Backbone as ProteinMPNN parsed JSONL, in Angstrom:
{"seq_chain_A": "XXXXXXXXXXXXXXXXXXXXXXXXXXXXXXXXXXXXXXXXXXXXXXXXXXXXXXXXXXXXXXXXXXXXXXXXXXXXXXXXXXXXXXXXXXXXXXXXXXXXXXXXXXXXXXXX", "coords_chain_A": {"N_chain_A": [[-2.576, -7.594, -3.205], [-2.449, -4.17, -4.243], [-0.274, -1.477, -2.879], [-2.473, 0.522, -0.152], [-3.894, 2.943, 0.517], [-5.313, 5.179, 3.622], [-7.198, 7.411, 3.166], [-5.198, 9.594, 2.75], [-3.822, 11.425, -0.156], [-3.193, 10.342, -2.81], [-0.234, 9.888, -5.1], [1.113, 9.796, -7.577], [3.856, 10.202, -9.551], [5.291, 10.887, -12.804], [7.446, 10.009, -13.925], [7.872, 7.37, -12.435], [6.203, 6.266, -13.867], [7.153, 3.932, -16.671], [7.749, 3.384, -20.116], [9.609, 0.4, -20.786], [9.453, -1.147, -23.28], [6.398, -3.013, -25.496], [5.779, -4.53, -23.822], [7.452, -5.007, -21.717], [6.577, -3.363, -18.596], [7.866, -0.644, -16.064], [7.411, -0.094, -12.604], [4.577, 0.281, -12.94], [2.736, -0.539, -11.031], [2.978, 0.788, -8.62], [1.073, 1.676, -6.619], [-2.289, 1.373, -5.405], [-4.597, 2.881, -7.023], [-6.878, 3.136, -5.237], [-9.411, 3.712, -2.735], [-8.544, 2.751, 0.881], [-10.65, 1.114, 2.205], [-11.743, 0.52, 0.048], [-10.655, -1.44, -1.401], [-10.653, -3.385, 0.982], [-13.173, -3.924, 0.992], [-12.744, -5.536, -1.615], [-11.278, -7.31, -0.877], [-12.29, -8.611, 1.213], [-14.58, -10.045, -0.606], [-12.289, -11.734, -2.136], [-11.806, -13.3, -0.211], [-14.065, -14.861, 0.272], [-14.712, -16.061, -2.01], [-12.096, -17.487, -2.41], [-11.45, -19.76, -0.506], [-9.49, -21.355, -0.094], [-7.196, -19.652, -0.628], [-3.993, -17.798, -0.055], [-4.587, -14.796, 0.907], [-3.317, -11.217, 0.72], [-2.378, -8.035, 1.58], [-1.321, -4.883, 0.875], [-0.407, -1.906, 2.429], [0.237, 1.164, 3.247], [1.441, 3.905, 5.371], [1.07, 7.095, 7.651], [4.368, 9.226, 8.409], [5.414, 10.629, 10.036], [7.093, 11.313, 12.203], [6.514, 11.349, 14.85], [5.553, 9.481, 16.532], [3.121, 8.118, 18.84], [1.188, 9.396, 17.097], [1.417, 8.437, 14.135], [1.45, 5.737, 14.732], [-1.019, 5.334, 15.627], [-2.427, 5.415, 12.75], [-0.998, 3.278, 11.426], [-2.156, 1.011, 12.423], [-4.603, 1.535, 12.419], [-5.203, 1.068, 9.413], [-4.168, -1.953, 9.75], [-5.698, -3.075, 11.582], [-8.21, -2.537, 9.842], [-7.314, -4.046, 7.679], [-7.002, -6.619, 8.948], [-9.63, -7.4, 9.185], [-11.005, -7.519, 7.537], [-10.048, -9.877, 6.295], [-7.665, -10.491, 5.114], [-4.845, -11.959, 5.393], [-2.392, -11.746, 5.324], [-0.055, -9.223, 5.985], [1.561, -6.74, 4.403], [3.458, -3.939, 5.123], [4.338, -0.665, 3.96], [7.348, 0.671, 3.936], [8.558, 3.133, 2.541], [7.134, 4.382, 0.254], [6.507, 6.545, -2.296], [4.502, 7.024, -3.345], [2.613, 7.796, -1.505], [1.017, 8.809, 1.693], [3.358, 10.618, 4.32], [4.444, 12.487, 1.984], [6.975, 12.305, 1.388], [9.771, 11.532, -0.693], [10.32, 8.209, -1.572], [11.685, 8.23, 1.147], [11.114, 7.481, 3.656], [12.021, 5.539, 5.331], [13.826, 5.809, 8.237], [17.54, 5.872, 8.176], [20.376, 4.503, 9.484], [23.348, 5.863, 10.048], [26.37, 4.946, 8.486]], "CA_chain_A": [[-3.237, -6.329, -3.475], [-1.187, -2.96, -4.342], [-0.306, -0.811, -1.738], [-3.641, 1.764, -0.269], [-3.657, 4.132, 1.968], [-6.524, 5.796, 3.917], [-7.093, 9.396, 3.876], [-4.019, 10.483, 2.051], [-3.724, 11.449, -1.21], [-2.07, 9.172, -3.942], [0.036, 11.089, -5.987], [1.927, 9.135, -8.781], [5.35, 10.77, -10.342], [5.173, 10.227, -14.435], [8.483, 9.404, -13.825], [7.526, 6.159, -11.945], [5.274, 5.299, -14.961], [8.197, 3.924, -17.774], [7.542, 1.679, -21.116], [10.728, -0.106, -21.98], [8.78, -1.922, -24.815], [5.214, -3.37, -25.491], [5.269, -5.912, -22.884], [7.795, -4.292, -20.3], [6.766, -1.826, -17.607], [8.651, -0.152, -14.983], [7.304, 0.378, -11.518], [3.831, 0.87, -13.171], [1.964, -0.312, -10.206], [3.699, 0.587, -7.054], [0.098, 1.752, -5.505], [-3.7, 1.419, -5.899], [-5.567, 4.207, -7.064], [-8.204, 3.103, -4.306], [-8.832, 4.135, -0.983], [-7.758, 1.091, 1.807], [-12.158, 0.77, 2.255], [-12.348, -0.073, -1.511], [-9.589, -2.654, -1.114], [-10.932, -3.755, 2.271], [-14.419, -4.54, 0.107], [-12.147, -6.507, -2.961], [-10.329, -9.008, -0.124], [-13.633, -9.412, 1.6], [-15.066, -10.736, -1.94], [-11.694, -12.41, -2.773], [-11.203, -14.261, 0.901], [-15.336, -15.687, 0.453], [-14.35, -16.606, -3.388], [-11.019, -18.148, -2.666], [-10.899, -19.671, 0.653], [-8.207, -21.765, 0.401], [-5.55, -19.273, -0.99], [-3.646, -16.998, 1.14], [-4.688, -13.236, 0.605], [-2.093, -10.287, 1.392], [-2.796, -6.805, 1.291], [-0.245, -4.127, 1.397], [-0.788, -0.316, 3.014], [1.454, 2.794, 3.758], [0.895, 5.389, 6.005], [1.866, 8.087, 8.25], [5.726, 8.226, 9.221], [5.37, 11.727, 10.279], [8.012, 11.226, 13.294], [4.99, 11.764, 15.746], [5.172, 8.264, 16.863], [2.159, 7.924, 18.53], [-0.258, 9.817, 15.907], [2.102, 7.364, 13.441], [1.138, 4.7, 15.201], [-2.346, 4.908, 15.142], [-2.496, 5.494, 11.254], [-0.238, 2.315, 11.079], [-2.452, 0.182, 13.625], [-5.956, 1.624, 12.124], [-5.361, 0.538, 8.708], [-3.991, -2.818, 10.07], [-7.198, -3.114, 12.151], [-9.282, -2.444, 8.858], [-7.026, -5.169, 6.863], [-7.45, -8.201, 9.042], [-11.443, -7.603, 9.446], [-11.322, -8.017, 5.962], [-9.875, -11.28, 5.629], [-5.847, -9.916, 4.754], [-4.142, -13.174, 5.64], [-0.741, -11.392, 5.647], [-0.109, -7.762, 5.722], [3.017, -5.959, 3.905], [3.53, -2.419, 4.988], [5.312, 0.072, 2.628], [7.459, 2.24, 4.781], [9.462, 3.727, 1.943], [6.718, 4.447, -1.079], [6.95, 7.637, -2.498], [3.258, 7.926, -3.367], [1.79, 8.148, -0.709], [1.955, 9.272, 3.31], [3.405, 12.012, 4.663], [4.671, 13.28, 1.074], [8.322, 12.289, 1.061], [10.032, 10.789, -1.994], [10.852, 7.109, -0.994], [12.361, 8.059, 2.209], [9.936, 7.644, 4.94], [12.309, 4.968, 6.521], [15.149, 6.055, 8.249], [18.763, 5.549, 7.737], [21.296, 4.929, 10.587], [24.962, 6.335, 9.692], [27.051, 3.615, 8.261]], "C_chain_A": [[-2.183, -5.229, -3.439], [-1.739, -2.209, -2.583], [-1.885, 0.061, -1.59], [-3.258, 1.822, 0.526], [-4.646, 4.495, 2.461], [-6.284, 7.103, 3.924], [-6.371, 9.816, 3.18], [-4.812, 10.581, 0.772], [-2.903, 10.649, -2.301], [-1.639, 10.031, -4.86], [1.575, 10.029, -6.98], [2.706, 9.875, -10.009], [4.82, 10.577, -11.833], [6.077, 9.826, -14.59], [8.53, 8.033, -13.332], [6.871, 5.027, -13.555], [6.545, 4.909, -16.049], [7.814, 2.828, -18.454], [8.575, 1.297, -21.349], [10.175, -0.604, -22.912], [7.147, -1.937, -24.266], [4.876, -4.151, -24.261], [6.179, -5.704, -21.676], [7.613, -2.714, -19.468], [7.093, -1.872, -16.582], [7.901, 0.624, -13.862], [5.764, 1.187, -12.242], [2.296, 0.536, -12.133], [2.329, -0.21, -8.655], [2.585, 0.815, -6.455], [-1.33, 1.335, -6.234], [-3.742, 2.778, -5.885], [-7.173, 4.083, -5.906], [-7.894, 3.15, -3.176], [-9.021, 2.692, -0.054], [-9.484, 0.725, 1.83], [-12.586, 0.081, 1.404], [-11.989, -1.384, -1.096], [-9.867, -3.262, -0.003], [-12.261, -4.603, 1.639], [-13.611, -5.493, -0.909], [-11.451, -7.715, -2.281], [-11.67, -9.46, 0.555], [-14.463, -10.742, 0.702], [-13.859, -11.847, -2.33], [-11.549, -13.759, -1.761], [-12.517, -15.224, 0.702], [-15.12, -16.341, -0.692], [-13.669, -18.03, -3.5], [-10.681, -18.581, -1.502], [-9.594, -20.617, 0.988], [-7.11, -21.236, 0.184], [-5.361, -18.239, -0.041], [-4.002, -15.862, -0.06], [-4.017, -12.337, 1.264], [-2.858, -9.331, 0.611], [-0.944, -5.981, 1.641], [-0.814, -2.195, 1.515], [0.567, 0.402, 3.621], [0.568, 3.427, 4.756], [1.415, 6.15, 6.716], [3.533, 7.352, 8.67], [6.283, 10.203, 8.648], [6.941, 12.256, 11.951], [7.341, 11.433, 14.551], [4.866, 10.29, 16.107], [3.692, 7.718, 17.413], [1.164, 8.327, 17.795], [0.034, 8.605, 14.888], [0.885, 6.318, 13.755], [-0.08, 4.012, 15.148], [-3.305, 4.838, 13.708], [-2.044, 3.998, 11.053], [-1.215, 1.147, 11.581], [-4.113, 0.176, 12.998], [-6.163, 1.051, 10.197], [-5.058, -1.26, 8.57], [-5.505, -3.627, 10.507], [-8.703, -3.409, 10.7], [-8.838, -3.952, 7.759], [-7.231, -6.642, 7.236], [-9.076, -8.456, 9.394], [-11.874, -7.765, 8.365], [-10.932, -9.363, 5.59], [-8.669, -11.19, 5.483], [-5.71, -11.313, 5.512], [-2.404, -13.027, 6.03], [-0.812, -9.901, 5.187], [1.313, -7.076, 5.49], [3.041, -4.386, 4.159], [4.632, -2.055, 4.559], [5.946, 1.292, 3.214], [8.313, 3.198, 3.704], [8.784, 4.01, 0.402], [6.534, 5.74, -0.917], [5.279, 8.293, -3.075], [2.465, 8.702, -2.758], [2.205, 8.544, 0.657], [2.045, 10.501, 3.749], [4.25, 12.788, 3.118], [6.076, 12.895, 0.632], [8.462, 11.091, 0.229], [10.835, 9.837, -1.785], [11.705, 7.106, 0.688], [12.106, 8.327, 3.356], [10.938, 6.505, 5.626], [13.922, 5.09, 6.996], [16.523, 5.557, 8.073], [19.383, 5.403, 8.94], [22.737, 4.965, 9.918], [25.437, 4.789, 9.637], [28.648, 3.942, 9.679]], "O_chain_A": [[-1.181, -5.318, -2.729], [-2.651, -2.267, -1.759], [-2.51, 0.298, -2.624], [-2.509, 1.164, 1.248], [-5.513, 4.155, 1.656], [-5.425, 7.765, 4.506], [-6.872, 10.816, 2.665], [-5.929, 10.122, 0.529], [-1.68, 10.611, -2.174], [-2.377, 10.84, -5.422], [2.762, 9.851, -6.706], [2.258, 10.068, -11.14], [3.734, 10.002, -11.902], [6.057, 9.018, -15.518], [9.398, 7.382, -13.915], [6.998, 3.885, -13.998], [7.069, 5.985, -16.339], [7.572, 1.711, -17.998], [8.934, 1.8, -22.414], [10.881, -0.24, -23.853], [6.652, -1.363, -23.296], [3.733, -4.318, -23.838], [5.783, -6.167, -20.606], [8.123, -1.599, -19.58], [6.85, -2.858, -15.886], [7.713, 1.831, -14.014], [5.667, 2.412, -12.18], [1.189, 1.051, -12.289], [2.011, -0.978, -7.747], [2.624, 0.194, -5.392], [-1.422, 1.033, -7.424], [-3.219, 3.608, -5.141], [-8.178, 4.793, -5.896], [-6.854, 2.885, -2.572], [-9.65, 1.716, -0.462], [-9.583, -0.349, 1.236], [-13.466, -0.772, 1.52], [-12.714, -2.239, -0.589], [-8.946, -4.069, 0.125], [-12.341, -5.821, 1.798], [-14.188, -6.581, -0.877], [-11.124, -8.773, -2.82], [-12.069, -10.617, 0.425], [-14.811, -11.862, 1.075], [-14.284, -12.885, -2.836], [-11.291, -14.897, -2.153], [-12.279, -16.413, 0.916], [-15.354, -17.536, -0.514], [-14.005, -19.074, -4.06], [-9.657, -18.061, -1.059], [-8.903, -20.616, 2.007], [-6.056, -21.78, 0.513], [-6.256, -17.798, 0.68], [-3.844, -15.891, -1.28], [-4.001, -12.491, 2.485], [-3.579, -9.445, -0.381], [0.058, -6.329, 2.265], [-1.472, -1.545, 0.702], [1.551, 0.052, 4.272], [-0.657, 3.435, 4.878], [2.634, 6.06, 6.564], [3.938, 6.23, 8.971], [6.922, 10.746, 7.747], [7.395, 13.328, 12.351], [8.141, 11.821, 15.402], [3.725, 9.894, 15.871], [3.043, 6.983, 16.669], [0.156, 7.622, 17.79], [-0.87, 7.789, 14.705], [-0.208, 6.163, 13.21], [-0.351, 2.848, 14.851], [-4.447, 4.399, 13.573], [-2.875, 3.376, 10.39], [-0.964, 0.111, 10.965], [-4.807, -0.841, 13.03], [-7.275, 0.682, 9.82], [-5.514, -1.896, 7.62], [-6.149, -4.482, 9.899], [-9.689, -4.145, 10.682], [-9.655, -4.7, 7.222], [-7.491, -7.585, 6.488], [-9.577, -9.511, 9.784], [-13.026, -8.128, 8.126], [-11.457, -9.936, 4.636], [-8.256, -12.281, 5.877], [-6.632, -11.648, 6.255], [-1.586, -13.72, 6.635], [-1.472, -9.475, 4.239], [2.092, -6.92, 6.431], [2.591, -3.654, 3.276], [5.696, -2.673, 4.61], [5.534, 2.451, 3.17], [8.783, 4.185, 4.269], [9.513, 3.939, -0.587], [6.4, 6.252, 0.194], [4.93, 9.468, -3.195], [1.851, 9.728, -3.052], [3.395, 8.654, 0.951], [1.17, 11.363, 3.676], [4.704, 13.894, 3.411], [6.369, 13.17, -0.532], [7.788, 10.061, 0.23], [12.033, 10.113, -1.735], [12.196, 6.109, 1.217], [12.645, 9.179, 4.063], [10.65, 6.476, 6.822], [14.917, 4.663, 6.41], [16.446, 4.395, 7.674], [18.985, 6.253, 9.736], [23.133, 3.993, 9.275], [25.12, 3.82, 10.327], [29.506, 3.077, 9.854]]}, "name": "protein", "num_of_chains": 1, "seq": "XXXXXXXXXXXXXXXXXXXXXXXXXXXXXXXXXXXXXXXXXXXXXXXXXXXXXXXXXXXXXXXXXXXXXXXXXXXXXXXXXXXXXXXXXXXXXXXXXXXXXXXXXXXXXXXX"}
């Protein structure tokens, strides 16, 4: 499943969107357009469907430097993904859609 988020806003660059041709695109689904609830309802349906395949979800969220507020953004959409069925969970600390607003660089750097 593409990345969701709860609560935020999804805000998708046009720059992200790119056709090299008919049949190649560039970084044209880095997120869902749905909120993590939708997507929480579509693995529910996919885990009763499909129970022998593994289902993964992936979610962003705060990375506000506020560790614990963080934390519980990070922990409450977690919470919402394995009551759904999520089988494996990918979080997206460095997507530029969504979050606290910053453009890919929600995860820090340490000095080389």
């Amino acid at each position: 499943m593409k990345t969701s988020f709860d609560n935020v806003p999804i805000h998708i660059p046009g720059e992200y969107m790119v056709k090299f041709t008919d049949r190649t695109f560039a970084n044209c689904d880095n997120v869902s357009g749905h909120s993590l609830d939708r997507v929480c309802k579509e693995i529910g349906k996919l885990v009763k469907q499909y129970p022998d395949r593994m289902t993964m979800a992936s979610t962003g969220g705060p990375v506000t430097g506020k560790d614990d507020s963080d934390r519980k953004g990070w922990l409450s959409n977690t919470k919402k993904l394995e009551g759904a069925g999520a089988m494996a969970i990918e979080y997206s600390l460095s997507c530029p859609q969504g979050g606290d607003g910053t453009e890919g660089t929600s995860c820090p750097r340490t000095p080389s």
